[in-house]
Tab-separated table of C-alpha atoms in Angstrom:
chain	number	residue	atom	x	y	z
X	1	UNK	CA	67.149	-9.093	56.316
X	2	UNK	CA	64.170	-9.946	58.774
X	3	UNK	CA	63.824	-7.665	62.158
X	4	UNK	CA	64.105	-9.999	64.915
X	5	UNK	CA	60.144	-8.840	65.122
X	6	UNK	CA	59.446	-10.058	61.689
X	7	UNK	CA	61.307	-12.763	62.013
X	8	UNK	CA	58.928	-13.773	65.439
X	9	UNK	CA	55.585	-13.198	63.206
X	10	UNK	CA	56.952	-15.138	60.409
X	11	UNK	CA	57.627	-17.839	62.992
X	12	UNK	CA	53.894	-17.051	64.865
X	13	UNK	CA	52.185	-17.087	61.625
X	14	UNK	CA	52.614	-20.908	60.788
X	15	UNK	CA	49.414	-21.108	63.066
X	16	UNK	CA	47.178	-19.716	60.461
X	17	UNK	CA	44.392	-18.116	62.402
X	18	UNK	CA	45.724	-17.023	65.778
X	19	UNK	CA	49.627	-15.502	65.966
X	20	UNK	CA	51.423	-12.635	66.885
X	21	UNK	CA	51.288	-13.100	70.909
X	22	UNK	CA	54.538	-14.408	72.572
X	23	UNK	CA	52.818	-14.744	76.001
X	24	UNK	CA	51.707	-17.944	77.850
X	25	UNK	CA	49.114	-20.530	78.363
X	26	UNK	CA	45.701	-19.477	79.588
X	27	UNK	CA	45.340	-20.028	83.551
X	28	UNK	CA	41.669	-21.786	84.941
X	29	UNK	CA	38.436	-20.097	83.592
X	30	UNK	CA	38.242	-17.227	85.544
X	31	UNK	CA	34.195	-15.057	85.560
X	32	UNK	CA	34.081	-11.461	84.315
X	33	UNK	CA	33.240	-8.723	86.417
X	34	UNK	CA	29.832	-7.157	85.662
X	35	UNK	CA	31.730	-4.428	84.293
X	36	UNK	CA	33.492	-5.592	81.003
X	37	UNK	CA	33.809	-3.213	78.373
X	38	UNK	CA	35.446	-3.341	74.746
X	39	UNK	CA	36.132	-1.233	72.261
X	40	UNK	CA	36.050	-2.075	68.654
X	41	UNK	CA	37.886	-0.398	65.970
X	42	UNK	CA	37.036	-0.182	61.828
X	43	UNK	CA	39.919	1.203	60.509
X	44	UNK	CA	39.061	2.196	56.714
X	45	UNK	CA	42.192	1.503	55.134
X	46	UNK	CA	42.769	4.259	51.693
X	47	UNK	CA	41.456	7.359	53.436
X	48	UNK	CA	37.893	7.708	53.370
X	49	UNK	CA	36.833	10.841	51.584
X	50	UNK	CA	34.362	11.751	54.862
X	51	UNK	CA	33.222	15.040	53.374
X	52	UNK	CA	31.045	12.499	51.703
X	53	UNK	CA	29.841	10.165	54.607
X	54	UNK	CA	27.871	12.913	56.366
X	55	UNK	CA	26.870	16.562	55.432
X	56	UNK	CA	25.528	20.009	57.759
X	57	UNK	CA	22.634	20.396	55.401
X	58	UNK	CA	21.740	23.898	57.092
X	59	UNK	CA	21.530	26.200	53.548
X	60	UNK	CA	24.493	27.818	53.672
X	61	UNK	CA	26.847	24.958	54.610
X	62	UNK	CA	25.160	22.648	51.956
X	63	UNK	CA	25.106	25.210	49.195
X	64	UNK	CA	29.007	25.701	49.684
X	65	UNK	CA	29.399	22.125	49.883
X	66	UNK	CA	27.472	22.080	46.286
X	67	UNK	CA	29.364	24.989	45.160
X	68	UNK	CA	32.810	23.689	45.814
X	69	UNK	CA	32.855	19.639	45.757
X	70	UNK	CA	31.701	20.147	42.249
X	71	UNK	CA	31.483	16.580	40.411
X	72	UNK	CA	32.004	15.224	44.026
X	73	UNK	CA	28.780	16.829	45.406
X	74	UNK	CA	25.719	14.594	46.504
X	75	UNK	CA	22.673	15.642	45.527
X	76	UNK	CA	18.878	14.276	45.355
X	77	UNK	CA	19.140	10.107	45.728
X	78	UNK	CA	23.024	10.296	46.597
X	79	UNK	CA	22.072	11.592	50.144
X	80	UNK	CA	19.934	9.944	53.073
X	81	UNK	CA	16.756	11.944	54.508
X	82	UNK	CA	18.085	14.738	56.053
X	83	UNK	CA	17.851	13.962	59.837
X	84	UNK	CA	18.498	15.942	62.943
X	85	UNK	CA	20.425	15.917	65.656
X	86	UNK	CA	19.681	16.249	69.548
X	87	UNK	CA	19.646	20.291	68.546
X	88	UNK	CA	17.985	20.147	66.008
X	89	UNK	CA	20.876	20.735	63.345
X	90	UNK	CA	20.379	19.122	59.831
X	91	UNK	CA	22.491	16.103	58.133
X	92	UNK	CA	22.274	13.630	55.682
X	93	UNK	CA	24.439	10.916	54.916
X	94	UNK	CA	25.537	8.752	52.288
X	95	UNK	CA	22.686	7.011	50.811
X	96	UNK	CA	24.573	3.870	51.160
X	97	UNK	CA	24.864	4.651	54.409
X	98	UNK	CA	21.073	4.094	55.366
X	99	UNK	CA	22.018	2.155	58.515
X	100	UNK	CA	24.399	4.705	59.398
X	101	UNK	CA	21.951	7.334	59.076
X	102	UNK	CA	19.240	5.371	61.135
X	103	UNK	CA	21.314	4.504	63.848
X	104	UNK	CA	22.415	8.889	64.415
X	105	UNK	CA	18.414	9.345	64.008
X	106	UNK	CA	18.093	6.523	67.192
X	107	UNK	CA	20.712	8.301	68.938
X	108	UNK	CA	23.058	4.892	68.838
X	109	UNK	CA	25.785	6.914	66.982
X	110	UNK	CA	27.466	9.994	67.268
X	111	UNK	CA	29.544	11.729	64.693
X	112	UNK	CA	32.913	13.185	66.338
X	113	UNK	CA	33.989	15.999	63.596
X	114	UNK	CA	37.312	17.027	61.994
X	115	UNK	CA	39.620	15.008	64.229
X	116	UNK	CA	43.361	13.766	63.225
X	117	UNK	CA	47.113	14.085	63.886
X	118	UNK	CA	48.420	17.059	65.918
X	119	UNK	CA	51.074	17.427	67.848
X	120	UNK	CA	49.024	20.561	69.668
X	121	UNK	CA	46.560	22.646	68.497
X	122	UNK	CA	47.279	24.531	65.535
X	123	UNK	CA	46.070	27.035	63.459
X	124	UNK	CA	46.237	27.760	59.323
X	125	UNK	CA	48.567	30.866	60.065
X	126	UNK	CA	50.968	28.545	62.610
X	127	UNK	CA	51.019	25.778	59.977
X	128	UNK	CA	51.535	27.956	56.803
X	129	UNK	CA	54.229	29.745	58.717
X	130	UNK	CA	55.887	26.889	60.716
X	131	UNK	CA	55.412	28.029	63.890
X	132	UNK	CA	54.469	25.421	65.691
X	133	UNK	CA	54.985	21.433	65.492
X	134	UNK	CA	53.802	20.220	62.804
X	135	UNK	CA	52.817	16.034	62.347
X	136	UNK	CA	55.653	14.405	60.312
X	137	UNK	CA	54.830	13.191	56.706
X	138	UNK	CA	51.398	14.761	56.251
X	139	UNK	CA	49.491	13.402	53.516
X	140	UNK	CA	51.512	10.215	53.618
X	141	UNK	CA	49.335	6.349	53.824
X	142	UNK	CA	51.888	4.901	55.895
X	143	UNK	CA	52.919	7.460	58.366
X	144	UNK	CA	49.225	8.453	59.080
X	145	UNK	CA	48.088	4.941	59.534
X	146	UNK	CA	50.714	4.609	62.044
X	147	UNK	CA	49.783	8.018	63.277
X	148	UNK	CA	46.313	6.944	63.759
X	149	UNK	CA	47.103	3.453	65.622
X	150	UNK	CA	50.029	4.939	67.689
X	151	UNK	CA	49.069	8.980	68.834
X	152	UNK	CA	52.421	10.158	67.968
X	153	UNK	CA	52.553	12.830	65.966
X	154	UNK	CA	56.351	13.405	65.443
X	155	UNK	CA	58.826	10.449	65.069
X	156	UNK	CA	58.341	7.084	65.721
X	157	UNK	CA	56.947	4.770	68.115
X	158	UNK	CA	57.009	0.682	68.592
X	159	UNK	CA	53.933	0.120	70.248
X	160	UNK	CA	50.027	1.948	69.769
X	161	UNK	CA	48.198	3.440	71.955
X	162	UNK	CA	45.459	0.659	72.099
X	163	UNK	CA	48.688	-1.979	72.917
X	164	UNK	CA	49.592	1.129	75.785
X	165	UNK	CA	45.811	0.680	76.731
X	166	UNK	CA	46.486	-3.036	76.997
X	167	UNK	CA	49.607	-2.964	79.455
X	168	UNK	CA	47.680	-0.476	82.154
X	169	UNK	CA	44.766	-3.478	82.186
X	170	UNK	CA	47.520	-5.871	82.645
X	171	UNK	CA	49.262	-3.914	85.204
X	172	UNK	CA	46.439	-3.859	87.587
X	173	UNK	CA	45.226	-7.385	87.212
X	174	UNK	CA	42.195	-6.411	85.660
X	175	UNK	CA	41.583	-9.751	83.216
X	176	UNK	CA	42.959	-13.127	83.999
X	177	UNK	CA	46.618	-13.468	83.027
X	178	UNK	CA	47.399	-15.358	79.567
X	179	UNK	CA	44.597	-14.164	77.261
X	180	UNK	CA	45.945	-10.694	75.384
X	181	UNK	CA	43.562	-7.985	75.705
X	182	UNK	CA	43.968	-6.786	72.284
X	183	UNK	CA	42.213	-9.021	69.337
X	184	UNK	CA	43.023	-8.469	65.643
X	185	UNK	CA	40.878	-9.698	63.401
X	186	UNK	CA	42.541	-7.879	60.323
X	187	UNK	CA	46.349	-9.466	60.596
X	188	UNK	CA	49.125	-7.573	62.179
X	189	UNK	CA	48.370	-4.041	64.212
X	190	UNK	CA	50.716	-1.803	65.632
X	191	UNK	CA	47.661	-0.129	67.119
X	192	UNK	CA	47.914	-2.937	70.060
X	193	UNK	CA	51.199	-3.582	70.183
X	194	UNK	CA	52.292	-2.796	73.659
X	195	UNK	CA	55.101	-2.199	76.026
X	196	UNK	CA	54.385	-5.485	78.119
X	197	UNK	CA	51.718	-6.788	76.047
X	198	UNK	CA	51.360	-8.100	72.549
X	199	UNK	CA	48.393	-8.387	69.935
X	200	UNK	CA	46.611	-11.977	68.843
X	201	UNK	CA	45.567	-12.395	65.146
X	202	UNK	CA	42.285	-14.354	64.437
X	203	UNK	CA	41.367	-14.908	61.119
X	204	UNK	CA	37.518	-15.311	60.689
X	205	UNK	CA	36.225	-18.721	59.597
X	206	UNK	CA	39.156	-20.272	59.705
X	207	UNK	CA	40.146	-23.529	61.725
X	208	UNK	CA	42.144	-22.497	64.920
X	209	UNK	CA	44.105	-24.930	65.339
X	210	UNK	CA	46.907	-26.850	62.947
X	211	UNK	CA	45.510	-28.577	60.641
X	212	UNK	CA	46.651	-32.347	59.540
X	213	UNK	CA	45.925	-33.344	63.417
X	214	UNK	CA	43.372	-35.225	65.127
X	215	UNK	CA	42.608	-37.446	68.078
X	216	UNK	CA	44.741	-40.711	66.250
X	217	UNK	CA	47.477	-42.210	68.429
X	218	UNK	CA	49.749	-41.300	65.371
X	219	UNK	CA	48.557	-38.002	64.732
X	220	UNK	CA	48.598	-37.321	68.976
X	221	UNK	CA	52.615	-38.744	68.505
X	222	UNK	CA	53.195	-36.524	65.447
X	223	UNK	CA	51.771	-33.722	67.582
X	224	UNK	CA	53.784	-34.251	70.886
X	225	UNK	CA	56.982	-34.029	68.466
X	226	UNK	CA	55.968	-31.223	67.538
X	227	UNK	CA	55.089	-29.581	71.177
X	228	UNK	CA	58.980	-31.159	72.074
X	229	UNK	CA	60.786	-29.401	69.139
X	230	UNK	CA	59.369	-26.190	70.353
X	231	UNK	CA	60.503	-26.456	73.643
X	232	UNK	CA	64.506	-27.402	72.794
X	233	UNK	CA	67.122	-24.887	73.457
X	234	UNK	CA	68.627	-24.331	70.401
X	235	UNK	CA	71.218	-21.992	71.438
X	236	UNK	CA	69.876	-19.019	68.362
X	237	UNK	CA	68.124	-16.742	69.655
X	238	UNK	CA	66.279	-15.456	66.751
X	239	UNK	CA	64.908	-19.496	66.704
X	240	UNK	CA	63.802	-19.389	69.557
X	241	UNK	CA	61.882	-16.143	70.209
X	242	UNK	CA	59.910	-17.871	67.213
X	243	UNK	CA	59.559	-21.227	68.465
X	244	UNK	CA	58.064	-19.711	71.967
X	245	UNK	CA	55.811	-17.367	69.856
X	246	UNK	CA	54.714	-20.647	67.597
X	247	UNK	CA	54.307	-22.509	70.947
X	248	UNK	CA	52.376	-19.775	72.705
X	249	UNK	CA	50.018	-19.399	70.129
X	250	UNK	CA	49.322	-22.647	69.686
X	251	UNK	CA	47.866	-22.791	73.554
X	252	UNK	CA	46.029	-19.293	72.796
X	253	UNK	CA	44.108	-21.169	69.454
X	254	UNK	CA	43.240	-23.999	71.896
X	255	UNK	CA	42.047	-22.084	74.785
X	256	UNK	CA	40.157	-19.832	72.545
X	257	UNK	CA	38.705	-22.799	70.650
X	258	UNK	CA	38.001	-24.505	73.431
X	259	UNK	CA	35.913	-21.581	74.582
X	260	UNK	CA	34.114	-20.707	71.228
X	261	UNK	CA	32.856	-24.295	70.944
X	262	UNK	CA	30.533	-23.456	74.323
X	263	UNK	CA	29.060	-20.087	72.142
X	264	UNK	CA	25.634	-20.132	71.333
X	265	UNK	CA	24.718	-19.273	66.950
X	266	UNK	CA	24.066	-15.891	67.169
X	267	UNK	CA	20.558	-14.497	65.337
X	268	UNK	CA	21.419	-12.193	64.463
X	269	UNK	CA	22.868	-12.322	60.470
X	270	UNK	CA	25.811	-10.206	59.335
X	271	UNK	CA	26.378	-9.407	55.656
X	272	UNK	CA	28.467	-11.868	54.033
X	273	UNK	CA	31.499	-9.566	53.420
X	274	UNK	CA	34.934	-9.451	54.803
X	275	UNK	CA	34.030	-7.010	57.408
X	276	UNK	CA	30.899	-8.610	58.104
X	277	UNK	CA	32.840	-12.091	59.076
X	278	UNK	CA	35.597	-9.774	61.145
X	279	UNK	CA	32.760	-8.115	63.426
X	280	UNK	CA	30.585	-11.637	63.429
X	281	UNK	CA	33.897	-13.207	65.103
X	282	UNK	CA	34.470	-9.912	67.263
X	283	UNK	CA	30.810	-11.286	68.593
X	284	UNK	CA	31.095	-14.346	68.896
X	285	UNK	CA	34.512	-13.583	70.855
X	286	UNK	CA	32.585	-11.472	73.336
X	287	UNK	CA	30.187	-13.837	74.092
X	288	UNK	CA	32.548	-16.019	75.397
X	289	UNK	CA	34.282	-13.075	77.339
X	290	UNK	CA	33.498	-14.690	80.735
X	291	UNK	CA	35.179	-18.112	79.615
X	292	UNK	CA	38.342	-16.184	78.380
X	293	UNK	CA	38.721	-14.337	81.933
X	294	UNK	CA	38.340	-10.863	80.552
X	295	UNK	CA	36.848	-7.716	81.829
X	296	UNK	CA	38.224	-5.449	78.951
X	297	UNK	CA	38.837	-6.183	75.402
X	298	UNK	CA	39.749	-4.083	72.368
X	299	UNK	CA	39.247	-5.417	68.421
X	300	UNK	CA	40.786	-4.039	65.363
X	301	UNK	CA	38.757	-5.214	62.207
X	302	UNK	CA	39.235	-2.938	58.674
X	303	UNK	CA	37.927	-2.413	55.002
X	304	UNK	CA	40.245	-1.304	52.399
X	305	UNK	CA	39.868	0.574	49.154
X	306	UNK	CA	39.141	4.436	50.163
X	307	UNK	CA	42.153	5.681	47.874
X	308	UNK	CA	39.814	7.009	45.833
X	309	UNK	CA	42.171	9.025	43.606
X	310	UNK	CA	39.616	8.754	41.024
X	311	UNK	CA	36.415	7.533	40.551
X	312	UNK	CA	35.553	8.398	43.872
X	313	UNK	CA	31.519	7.939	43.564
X	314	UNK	CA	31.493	4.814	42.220
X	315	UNK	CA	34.045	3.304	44.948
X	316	UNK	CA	31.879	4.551	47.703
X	317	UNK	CA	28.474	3.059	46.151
X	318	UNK	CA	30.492	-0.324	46.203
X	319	UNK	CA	32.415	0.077	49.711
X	320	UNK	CA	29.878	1.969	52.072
X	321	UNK	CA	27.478	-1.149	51.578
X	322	UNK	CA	30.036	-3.238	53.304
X	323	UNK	CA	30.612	-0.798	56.379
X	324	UNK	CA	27.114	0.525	56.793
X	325	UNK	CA	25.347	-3.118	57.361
X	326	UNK	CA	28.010	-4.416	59.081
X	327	UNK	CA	28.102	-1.687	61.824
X	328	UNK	CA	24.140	-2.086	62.111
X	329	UNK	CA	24.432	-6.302	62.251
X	330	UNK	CA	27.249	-5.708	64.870
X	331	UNK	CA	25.118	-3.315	67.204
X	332	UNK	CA	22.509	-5.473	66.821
X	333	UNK	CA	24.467	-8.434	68.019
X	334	UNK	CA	25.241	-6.523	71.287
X	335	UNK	CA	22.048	-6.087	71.889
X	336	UNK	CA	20.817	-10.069	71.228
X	337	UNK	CA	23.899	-10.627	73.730
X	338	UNK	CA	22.580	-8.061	76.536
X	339	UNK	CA	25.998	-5.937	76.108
X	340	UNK	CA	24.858	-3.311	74.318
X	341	UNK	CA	25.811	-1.074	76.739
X	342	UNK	CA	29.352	-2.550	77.419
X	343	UNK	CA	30.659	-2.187	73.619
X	344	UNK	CA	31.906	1.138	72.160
X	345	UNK	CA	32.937	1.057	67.582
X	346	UNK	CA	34.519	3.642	66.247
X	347	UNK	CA	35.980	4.252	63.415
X	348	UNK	CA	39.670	5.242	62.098
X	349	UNK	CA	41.109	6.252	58.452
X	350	UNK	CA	44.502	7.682	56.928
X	351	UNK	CA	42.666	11.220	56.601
X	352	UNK	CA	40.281	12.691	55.101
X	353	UNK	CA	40.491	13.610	51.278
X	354	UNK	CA	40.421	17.376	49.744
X	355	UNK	CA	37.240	19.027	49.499
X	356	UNK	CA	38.473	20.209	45.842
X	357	UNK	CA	37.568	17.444	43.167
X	358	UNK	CA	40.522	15.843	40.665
X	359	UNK	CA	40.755	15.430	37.096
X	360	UNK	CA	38.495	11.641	37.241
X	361	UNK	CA	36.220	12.339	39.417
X	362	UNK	CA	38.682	11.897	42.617
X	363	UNK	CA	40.334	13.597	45.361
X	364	UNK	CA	43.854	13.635	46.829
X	365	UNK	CA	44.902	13.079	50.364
X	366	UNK	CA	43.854	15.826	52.997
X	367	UNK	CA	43.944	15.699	56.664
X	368	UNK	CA	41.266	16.134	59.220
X	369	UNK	CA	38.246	13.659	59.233
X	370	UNK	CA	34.678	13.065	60.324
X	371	UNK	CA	33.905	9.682	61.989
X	372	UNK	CA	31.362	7.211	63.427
X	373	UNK	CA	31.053	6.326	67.213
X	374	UNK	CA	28.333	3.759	68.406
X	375	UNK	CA	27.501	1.666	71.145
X	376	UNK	CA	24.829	2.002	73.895
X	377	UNK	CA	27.057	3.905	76.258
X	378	UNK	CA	27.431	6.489	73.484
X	379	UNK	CA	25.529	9.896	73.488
X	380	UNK	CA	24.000	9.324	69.891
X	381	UNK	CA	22.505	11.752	67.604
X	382	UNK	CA	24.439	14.212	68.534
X	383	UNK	CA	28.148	16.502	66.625
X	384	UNK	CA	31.202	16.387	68.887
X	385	UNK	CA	34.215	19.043	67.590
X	386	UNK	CA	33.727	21.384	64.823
X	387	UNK	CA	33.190	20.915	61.350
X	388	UNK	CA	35.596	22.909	59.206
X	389	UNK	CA	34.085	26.443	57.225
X	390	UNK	CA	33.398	25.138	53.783
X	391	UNK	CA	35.981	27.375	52.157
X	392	UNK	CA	39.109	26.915	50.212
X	393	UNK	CA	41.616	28.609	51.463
X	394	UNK	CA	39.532	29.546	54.649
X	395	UNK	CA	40.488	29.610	58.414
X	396	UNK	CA	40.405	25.265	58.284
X	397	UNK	CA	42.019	24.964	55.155
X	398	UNK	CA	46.036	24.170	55.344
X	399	UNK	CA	46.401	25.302	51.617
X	400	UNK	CA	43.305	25.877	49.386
X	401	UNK	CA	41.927	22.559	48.196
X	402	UNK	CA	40.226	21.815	51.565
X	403	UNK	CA	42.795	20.273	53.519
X	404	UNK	CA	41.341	20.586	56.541
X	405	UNK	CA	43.122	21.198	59.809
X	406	UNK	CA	41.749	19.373	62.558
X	407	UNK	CA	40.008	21.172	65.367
X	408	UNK	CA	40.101	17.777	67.264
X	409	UNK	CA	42.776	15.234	68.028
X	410	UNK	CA	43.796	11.670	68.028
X	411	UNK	CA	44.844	11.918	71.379
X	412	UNK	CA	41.187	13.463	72.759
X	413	UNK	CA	39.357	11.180	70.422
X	414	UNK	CA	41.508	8.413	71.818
X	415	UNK	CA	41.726	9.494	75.600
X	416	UNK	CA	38.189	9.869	75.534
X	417	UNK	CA	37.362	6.007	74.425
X	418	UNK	CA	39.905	4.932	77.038
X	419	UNK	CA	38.356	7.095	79.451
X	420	UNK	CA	35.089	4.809	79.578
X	421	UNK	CA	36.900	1.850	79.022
X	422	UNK	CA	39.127	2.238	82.245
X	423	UNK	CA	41.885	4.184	82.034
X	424	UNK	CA	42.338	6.774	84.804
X	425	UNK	CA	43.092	10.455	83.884
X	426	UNK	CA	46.215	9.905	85.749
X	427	UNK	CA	47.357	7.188	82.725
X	428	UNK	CA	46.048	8.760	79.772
X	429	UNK	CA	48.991	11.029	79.785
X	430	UNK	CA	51.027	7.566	79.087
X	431	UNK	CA	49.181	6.151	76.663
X	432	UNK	CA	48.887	9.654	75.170
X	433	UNK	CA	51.948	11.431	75.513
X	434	UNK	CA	50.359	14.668	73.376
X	435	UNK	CA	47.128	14.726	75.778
X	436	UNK	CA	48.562	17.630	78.139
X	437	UNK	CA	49.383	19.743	74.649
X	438	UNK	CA	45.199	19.841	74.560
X	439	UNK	CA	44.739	21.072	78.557
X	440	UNK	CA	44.172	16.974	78.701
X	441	UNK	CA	40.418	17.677	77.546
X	442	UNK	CA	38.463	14.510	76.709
X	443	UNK	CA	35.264	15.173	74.629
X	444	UNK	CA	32.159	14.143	75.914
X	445	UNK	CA	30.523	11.283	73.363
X	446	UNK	CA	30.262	8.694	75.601
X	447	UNK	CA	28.197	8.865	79.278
């Protein structure tokens, strides 16, 4: 049996490239502000094993990295020149993450350390003892994706915080009404599902509109039948939250079309991956920003594949190639488009992976995680949060693989991107309800 939810996006997603929104037709152009901001999430599907993407290279943290990561550790041509941040600590990255690494050296990117899902702040003795919340379903894909894209920790929750984001800009009028604030160019995302508001689906490179129509007197008849069999009451109501979805999204392709066809070729050139195309589109959607009406925009794009169960180096020397170019092109495109300063990325994963190696070269699932923030409003080169004591069974570690606890949380990693993108501190506590647990302290990554 379908949810009357699926059943809408089964309905929506007849229109192949744009779906999921069951809101109306976009009103006249309306300018942007000079003050349009949007934030851009890379969610890396799997878990990425971050021990790996970036390492404190000081000699005692890097010779109990060697010590304990075992066949996982990077050594010699595995890692990046070490580099330094604004205090002068020492990291290297990935080697396949070159661009990575040269954007922290610029001070474009910022690493925020050990973050993930808490309920509050907790400590190895409170977790190994149960007493004190604990998230629900630790270790699990699906209930830390949905962790990750919604804030909340314990039980469930219909809509993300990015969608809870999306309904504050909408309450105060801040973009024109009709366009949806949140943009998925990875399919369907709780992470902007809303309250008020819903999510639009854009598949890169393809057509946005139906195809088998064109400007033909047949074709414009076939398509008017079409518009007219949307529109009947037909008395179910399951039918007809999907034929207003259908309908809805239909004007949404058109309008964005309609704008996208005014967009200048960008020069700059993205790899030709799957997360290059997603963050070329996420581009060439901001540059027509002002055409759209909006003043604030948010953009889920993702790469899959970091279950690395075994196998692990191998995986990474095949996936980071993808991410690490495609971040670079996509700064670089917000630069050619003078909104460098108006676009925040960050990235998002499952968790972390154990520190401990597997039998094949792998790891299993762990918990807190290290991850990338860039943009020109960001306060590059520099470590925000704590990374854990390299220790098994240590004061980080929730057993004694290297399950690290996280020092920082969803909710301040979150409430701190919403922060610059407009979000009062007297909302954040709604579109993170577990913000107060953590005195409501945002960290301090972007200016």
């Amino acid at each position: 049996m379908f949810t009357r939810r699926g059943f809408i996006r089964i309905g929506a997603a007849t229109v192949g490239s744009l779906a999921l929104r069951p809101l109306g037709l976009l009103p006249a152009m309306a300018q942007s502000g000079p003050d349009y901001r949007a934030l851009v999430c890379v969610f890396l599907f799997g878990g990425n094993d971050s021990n790996n993407s970036v390492i404190p290279m000081d000699d005692a943290s890097y010779r109990a990295y060697q010590s304990l990561r075992a066949g996982l550790a990077l050594t010699g041509s595995d890692l990046s020149a070490t580099v330094h941040s604004v205090s002068g600590a020492p990291y290297a990255f990935h080697a396949k993450l070159a661009e990575v690494a040269s954007l922290f050296s610029n001070k474009e990117l910022a690493i925020v350390a050990n973050v993930g899902s808490l309920v509050q702040p907790l400590t190895r003795d409170q977790y190994q003892q149960q007493q004190a919340p604990i998230p629900s379903n630790l270790f699990s894909h699906s209930d830390q994706q949905l962790q990750w894209q919604t804030s909340v920790a314990q039980g469930n929750s219909a809509t993300g915080w990015a969608g809870r984001a999306a309904d504050y800009i909408a309450s105060q009028n801040i973009n024109a009404p009709g366009f949806p604030a949140f943009v998925s160019l990875s399919g369907s995302s709780l992470l902007g599902t809303g309250e008020e508001t819903q999510p639009v689906a854009v598949t890169p490179g393809q057509p946005l509109q139906l195809k088998g129509f064109n400007n033909t007197p047949s074709s414009q008849a076939r398509w008017d039948a079409l518009n007219s069999l949307l529109t009947l009451d037909s008395g179910m109501s399951l039918v007809q939250a999907a034929n207003d979805t259908l309908a809805h999204s239909l004007k949404d392709a058109k309008a964005l079309g309609t704008a996208l066809a005014k967009a200048m070729p960008l020069r700059t050139q993205f790899p030709k991956t799957g997360l290059g195309a997603q963050l070329k589109q996420v581009a060439e959607i901001i540059q027509v920003q002002a055409d759209l009406g909006m003043r604030r925009q948010i953009f889920f794009c993702s790469l899959g594949g970091f279950d690395t169960h075994t196998n692990e180096i191998n995986t990474h020397n095949n996936l980071y190639p993808q991410l690490s170019p495609a971040l670079a092109a996509f700064y670089e495109a917000t630069q050619e488009l003078g909104m460098v300063q108006n676009v925040t990325t960050f990235t998002e994963s499952d968790f972390n992976r154990t520190f401990q190696e597997t039998s094949g070269g792998g790891s299993d699932h762990g918990w807190g995680s290290h991850h990338f923030v860039l943009g020109g409003a960001v306060r590059g080169g520099q470590v925000f949060g704590k990374f854990p004591t390299f220790q098994l069974g240590g004061p980080d570690d929730a057993d004694v693989r290297g399950r690290w606890i996280p020092t920082t949380s969803i909710d301040q990693y979150g409430a701190t991107l919403c922060a610059w993108f407009g979000i009062p501190d007297s909302a954040l506590a709604t579109v993170f309800p577990n913000f107060p647990n953590f005195g409501s302290q945002k960290l301090e990554f972007l200016g």
